[in-house]
Short mmCIF file of C-alpha atoms in Angstrom, two decimals:
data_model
loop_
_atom_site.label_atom_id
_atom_site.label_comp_id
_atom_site.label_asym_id
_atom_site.label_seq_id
_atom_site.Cartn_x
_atom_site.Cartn_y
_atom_site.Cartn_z
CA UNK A 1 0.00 0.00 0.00
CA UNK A 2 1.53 3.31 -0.68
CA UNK A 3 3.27 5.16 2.29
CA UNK A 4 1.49 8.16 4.19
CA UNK A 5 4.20 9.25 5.95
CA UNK A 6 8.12 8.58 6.97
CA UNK A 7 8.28 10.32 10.11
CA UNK A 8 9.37 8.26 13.19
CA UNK A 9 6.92 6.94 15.19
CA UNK A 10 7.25 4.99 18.68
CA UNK A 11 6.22 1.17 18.36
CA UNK A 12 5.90 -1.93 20.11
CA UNK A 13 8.70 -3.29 20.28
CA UNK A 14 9.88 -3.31 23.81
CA UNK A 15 6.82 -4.95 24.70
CA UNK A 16 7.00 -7.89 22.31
CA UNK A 17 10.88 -8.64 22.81
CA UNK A 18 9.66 -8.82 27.26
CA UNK A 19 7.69 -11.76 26.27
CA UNK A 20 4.26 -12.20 24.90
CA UNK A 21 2.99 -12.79 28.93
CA UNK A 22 3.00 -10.04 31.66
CA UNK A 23 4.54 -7.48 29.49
CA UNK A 24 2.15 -7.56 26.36
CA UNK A 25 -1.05 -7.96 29.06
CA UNK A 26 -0.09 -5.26 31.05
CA UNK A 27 0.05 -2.80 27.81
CA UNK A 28 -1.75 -4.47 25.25
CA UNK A 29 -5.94 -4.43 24.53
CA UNK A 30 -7.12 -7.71 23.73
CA UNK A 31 -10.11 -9.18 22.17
CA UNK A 32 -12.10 -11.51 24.69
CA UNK A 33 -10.50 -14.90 26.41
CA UNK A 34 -12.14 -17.68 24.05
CA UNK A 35 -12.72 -19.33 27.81
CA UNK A 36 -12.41 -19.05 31.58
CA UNK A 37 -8.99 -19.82 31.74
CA UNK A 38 -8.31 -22.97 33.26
CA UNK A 39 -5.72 -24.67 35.18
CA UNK A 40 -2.47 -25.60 33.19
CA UNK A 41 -1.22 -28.94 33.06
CA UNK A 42 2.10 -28.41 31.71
CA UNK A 43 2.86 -25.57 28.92
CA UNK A 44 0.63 -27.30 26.79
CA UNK A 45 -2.49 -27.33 29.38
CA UNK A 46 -5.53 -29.10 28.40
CA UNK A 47 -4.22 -29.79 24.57
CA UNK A 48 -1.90 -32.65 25.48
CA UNK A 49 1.85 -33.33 24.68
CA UNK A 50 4.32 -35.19 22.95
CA UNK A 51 3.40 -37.49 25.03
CA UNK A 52 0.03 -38.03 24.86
CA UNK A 53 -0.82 -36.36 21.65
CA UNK A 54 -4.86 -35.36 21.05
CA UNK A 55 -4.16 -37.29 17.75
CA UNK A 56 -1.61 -38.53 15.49
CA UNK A 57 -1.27 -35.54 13.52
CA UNK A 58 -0.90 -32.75 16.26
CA UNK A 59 2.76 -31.06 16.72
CA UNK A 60 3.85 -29.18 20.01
CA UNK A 61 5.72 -25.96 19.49
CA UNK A 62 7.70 -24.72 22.40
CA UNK A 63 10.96 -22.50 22.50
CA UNK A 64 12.55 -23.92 25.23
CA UNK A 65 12.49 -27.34 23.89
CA UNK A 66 10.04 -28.79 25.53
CA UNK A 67 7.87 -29.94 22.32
CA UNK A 68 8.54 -31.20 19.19
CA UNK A 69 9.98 -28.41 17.55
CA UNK A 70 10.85 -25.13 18.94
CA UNK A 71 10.12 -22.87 16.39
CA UNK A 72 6.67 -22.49 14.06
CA UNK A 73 7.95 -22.86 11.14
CA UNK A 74 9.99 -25.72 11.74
CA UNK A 75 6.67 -27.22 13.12
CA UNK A 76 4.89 -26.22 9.50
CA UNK A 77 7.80 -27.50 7.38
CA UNK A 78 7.30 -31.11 9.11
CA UNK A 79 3.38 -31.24 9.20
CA UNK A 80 3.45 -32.79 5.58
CA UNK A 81 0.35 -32.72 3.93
CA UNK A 82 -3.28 -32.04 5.31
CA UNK A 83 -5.30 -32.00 8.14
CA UNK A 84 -1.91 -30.82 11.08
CA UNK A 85 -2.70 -29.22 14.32
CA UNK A 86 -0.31 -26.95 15.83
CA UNK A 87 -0.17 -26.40 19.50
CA UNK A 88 1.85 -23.39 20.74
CA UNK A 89 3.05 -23.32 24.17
CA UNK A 90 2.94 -19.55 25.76
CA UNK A 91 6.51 -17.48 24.36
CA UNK A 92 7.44 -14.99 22.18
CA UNK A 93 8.40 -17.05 18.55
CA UNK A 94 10.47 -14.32 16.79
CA UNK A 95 10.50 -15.84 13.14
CA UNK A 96 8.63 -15.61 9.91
CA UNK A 97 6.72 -17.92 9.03
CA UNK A 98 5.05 -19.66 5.36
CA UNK A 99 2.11 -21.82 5.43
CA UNK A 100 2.44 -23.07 1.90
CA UNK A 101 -0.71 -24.68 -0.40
CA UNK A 102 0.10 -28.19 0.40
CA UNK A 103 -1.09 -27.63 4.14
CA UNK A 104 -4.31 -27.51 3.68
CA UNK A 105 -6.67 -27.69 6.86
CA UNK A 106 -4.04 -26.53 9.21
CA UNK A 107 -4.79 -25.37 12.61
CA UNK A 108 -3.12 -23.29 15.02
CA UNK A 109 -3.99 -23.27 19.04
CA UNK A 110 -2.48 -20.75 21.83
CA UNK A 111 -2.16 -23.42 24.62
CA UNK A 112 -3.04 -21.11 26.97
CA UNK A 113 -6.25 -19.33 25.42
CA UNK A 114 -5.07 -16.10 25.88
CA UNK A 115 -3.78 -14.52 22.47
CA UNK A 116 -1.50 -12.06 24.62
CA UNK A 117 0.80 -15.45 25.57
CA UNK A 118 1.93 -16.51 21.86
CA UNK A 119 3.34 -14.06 19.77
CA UNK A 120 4.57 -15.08 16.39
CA UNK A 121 6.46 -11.01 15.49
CA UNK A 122 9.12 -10.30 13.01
CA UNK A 123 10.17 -6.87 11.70
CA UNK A 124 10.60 -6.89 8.25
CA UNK A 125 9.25 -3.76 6.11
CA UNK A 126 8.62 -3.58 2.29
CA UNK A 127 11.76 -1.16 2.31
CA UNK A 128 13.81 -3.87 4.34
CA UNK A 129 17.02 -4.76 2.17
CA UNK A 130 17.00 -8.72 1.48
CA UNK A 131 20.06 -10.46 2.16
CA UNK A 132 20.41 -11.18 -1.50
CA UNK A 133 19.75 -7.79 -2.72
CA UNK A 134 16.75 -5.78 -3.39
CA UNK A 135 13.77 -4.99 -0.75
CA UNK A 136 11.05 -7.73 1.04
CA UNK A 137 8.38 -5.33 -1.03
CA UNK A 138 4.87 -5.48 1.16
CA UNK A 139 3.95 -8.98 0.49
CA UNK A 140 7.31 -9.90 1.04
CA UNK A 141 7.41 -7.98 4.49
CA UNK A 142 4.57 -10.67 6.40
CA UNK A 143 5.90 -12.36 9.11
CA UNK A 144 3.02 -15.11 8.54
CA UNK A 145 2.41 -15.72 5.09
CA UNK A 146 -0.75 -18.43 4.63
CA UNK A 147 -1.57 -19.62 1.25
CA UNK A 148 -3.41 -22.60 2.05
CA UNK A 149 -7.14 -23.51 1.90
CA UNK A 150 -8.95 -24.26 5.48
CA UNK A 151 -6.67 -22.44 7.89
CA UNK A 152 -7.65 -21.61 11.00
CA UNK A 153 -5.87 -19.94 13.79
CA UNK A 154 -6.88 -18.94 17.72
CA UNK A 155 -5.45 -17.63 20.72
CA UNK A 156 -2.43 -16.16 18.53
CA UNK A 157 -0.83 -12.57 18.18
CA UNK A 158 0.21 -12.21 14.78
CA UNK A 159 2.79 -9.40 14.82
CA UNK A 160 5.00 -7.34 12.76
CA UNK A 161 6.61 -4.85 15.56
CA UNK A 162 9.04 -2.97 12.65
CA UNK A 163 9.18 1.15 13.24
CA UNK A 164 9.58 3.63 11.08
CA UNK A 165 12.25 4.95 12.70
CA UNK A 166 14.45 1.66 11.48
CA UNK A 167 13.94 3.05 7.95
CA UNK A 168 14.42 6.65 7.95
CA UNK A 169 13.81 8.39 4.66
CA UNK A 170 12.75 5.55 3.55
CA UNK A 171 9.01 5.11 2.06
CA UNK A 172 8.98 1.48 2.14
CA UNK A 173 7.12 1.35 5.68
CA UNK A 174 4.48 -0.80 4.51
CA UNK A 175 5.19 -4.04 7.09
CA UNK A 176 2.57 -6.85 7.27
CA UNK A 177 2.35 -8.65 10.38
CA UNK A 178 -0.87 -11.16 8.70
CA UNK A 179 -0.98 -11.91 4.76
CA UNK A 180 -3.34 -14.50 4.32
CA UNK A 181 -4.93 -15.93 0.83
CA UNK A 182 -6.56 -19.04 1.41
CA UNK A 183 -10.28 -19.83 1.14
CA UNK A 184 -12.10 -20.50 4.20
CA UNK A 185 -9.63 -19.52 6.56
CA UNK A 186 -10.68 -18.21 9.99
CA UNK A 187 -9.30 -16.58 13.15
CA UNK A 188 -11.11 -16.67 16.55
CA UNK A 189 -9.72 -14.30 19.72
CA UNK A 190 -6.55 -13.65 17.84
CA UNK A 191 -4.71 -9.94 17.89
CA UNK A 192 -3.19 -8.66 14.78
CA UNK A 193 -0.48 -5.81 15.97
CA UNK A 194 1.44 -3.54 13.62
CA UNK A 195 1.57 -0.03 12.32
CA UNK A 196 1.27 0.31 7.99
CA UNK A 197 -0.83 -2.75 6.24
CA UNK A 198 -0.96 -4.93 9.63
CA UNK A 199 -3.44 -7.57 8.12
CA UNK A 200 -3.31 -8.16 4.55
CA UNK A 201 -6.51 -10.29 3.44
CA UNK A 202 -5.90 -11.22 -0.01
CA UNK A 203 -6.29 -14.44 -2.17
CA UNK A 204 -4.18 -16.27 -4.30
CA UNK A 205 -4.74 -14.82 -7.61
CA UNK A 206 -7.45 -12.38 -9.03
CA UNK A 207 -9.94 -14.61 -10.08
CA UNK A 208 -9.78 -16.20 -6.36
CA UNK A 209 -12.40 -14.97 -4.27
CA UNK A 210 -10.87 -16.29 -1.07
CA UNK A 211 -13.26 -16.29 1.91
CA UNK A 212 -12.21 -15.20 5.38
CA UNK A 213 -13.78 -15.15 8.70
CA UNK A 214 -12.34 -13.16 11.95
CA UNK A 215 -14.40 -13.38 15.02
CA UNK A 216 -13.38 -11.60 18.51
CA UNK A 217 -10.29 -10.48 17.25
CA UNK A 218 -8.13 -7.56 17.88
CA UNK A 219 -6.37 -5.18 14.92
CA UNK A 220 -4.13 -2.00 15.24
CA UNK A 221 -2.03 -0.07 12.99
CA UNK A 222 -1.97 3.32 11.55
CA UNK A 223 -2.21 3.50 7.47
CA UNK A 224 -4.75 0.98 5.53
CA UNK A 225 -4.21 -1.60 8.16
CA UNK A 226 -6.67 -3.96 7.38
CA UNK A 227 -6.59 -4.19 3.41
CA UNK A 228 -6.76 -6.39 0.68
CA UNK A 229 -9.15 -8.10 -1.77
CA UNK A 230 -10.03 -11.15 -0.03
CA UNK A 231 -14.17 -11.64 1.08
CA UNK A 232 -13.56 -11.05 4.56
CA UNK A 233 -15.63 -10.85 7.51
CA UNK A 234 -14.99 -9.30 10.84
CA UNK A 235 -17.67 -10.17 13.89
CA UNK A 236 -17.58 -8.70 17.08
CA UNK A 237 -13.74 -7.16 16.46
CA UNK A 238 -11.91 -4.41 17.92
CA UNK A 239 -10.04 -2.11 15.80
CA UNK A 240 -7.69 0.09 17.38
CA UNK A 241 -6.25 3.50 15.38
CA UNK A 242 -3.03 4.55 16.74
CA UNK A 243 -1.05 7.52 17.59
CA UNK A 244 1.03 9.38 14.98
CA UNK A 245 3.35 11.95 17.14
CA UNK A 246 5.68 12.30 13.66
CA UNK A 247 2.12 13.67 12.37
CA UNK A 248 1.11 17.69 12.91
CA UNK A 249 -2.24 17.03 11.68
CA UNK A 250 -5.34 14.66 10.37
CA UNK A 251 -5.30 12.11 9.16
CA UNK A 252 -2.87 9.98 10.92
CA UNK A 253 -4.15 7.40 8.39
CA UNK A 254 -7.15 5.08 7.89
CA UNK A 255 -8.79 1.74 9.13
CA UNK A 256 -9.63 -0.31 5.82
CA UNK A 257 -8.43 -0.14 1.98
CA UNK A 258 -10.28 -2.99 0.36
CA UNK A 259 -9.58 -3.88 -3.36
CA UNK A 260 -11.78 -5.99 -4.55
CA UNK A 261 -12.00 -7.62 -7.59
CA UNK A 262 -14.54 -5.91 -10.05
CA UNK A 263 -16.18 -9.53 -10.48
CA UNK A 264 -16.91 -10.33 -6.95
CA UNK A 265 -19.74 -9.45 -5.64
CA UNK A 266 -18.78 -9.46 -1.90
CA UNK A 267 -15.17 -7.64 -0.21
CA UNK A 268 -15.08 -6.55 3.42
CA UNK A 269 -18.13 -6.52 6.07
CA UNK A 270 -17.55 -5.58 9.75
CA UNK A 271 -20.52 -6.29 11.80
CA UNK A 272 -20.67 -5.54 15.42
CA UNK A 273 -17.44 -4.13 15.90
CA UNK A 274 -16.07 -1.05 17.02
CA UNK A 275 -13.09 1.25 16.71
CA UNK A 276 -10.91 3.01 19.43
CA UNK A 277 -8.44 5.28 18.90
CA UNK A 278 -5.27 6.58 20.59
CA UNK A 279 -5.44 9.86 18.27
CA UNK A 280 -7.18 13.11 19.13
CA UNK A 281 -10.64 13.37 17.71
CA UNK A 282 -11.28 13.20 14.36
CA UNK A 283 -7.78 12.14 13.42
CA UNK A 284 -9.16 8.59 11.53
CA UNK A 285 -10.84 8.37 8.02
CA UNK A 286 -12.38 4.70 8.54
CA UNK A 287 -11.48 3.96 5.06
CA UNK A 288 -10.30 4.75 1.47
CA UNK A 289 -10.20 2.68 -1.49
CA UNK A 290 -7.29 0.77 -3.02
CA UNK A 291 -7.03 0.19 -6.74
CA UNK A 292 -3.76 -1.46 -7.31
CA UNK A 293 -1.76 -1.36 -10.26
CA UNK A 294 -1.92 -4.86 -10.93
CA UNK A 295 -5.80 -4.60 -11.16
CA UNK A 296 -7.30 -1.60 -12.51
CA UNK A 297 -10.61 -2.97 -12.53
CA UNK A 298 -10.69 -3.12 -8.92
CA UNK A 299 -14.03 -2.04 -7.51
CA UNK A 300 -13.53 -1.92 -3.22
CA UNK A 301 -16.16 -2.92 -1.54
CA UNK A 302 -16.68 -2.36 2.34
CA UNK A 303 -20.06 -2.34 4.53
CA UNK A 304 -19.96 -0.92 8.16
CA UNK A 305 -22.84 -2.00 10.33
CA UNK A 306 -23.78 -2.35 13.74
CA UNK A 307 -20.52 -1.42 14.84
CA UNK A 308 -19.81 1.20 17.71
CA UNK A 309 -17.14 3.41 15.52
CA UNK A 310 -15.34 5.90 18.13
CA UNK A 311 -14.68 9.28 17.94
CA UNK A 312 -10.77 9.35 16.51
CA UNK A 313 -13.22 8.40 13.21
CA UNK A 314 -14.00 11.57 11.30
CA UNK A 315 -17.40 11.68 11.42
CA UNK A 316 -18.01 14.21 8.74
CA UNK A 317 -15.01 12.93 6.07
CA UNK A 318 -15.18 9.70 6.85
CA UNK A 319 -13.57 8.68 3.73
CA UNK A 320 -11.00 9.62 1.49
CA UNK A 321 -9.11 8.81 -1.92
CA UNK A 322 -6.00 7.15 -2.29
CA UNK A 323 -6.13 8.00 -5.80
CA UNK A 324 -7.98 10.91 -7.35
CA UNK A 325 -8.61 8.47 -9.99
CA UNK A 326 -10.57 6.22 -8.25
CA UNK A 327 -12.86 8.26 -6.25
CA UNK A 328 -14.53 6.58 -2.94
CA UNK A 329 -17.88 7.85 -4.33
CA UNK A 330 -17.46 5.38 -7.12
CA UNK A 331 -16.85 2.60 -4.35
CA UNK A 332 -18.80 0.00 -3.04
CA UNK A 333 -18.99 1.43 0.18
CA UNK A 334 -21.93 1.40 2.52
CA UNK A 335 -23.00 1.55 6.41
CA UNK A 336 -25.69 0.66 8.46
CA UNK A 337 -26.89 1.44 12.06
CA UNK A 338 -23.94 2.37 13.63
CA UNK A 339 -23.38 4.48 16.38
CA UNK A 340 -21.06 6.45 18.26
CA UNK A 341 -19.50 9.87 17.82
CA UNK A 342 -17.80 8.60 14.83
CA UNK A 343 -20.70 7.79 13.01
CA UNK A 344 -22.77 10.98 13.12
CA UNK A 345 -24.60 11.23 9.66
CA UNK A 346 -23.54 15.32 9.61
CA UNK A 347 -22.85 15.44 6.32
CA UNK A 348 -25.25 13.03 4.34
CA UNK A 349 -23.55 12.81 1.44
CA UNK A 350 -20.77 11.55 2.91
CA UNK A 351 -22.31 8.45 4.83
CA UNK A 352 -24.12 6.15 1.97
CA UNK A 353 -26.69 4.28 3.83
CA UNK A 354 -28.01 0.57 3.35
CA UNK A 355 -31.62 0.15 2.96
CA UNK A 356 -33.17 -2.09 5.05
CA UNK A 357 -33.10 -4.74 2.00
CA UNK A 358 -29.85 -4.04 0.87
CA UNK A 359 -28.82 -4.43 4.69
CA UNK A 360 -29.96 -8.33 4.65
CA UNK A 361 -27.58 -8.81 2.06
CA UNK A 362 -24.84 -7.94 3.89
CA UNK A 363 -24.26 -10.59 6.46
CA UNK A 364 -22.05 -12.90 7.33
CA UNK A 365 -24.36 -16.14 6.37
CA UNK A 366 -24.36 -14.07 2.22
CA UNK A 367 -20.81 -13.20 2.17
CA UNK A 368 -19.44 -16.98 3.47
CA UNK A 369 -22.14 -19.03 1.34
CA UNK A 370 -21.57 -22.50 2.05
CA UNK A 371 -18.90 -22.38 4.25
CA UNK A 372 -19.69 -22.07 8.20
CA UNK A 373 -16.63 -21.17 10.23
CA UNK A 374 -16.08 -23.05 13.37
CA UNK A 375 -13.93 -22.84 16.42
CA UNK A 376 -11.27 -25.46 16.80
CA UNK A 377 -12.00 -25.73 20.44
CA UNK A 378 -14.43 -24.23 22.75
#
């Protein structure tokens, strides 16, 4: 996504190098336990261990050895084939990571059901130098890359804690902490932390439409952070606009930049969400359009309802272009009963509406078709 600004800007860092335990809870929102915790037995708690696996094709990850592998992708790279389940133990697993076609089914588990104990952070940014020359380039900046069908993921932070201040004068700043492309892949109580393009929810090709479900989950960033051109569907998430202190003025950047593809019918719907903000008032478009140069056809689509949308969201410019060629107006972009100080309708014009009819189309059940998401473990 293109760059907003270079300035420096204070970041995460310290808190994901402590440990993804006391120091990430004691800073960090989250999106809601997926249980009451319980008692652990062993850093694996309720989901077995090497020795006495929940089935023959479930891996333990731990880093201090105490599973089968200690990193993720190690733990990937030997789960052959389809149908793996990965159980993290609690720790900070500083690595990138590729979940390649071939895995299809995959699932990954935060032993301890708390998101804010497994951390999977690198900090690469598009403007990174690769070791064998050139830049990672935004898809190349992930540090979870997930290309197979049938993923799903929860009790995970998915982080990319790279500042802007490790780049200076350098636009590259785009750094992706989430790029996933497979169909039916779903995340339940996970975070998604970064600053520029933190979740990426794309497909594998144009003609893909890839479907994608996120429920109780937690995003924040700065510029476009959630974007992409995947079919993807946000219930009951928190989306959290940060800070810009390198910024004098609005915007300090903007919440979605869906590009989807001209021929499908359905792109991004949040639904009983809200967004926070560190920023003053006002400082937040909640979205602008992306039309990438590898798809001039693009036609974004994004629907707002129900969600509680706070007051860092300008209420009366809620949107903007990122190209003067491709104005929002021309979008598919829509809300629908939301409320909040960011959602005051004070300029009409500049808040399309659903109709009631058009507002039954735009659920979760429409956008998914035949494919109900379901927790891997209650």
């Amino acid at each position: 996504m293109p760059s907003h600004s270079t300035g420096a800007v204070p970041g995460r860092r310290s808190l994901l190098l402590g440990g993804a335990g006391a120091a990430l809870a004691l800073a960090l929102p989250a999106a809601p336990a997926a249980a009451s915790p319980r008692p652990h037995r062993g850093p694996f708690g309720r989901f077995g261990s090497p020795a006495a696996r929940l089935t023959g094709r479930t891996l333990y990850v731990h880093p201090g050895g105490l599973g089968d592998h200690t990193t993720v992708q190690a733990a990937v790279t030997a789960a052959d084939g389809p149908g793996w389940t990965l159980v993290l133990a609690p720790g900070t697993y500083r690595e990138t990571v590729a979940v390649g076609a071939s895995r299809t089914g995959m699932t990954w588990i935060g032993a301890s059901g708390d998101p804010r104990d497994v951390a999977v952070v690198y900090d690469n940014a598009a403007g990174t130098p690769r070791p064998e020359g050139g830049t990672y380039g935004t898809s190349g900046s992930a540090t979870t890359t997930v290309q197979a069908d049938g993923f799903t993921a929860q009790g995970v932070t998915f982080a990319n804690d790279f500042l802007r201040t490790d780049l200076p004068g350098n636009p590259g700043t785009q750094a992706v902490a989430l790029k996933v492309q497979g169909d039916r892949s779903a995340f339940f109580h996970c975070r998604f932390l970064g600053h520029q393009d933190t979740l990426y929810a794309d497909s594998t090709a144009l003609s893909a439409f890839a479907r994608q479900y996120f429920a109780h989950c937690y995003v924040e960033g700065d510029v476009d952070f959630v974007f992409g051109r995947a079919t993807a569907v946000f219930e009951h998430c928190h989306f959290r606009t940060l800070l810009r202190p390198d910024l004098a003025s609005a915007p300090h950047g903007f919440v979605f930049a869906p590009s989807t593809a001209r021929a499908n019918p359905y792109g991004f719907l949040a639904a009983r969400c809200r967004v926070s903000s560190s920023a003053p008032d006002g400082y937040y478009k909640l979205a602008r359009p992306w039309v990438p140069s590898s798809d001039q056809t693009a036609w974004p689509s994004l629907v707002v309802r129900d969600s509680v949308l706070g007051a860092g969201v300008d209420a009366a410019i809620p949107y903007a272009n990122m190209r003067d060629a491709h104005p929002w107006q021309a979008q598919r972009f829509a809300e629908y009963r939301n409320t909040g100080p960011g959602a005051r309708i004070t300029v009409p014009e500049n808040r399309p509406q659903l109709a009631p009819a058009g507002a039954a189309r735009a659920t979760a059940a429409v956008y998914l078709g035949d494919w109900t998401p379901r927790r891997p473990c209650p």
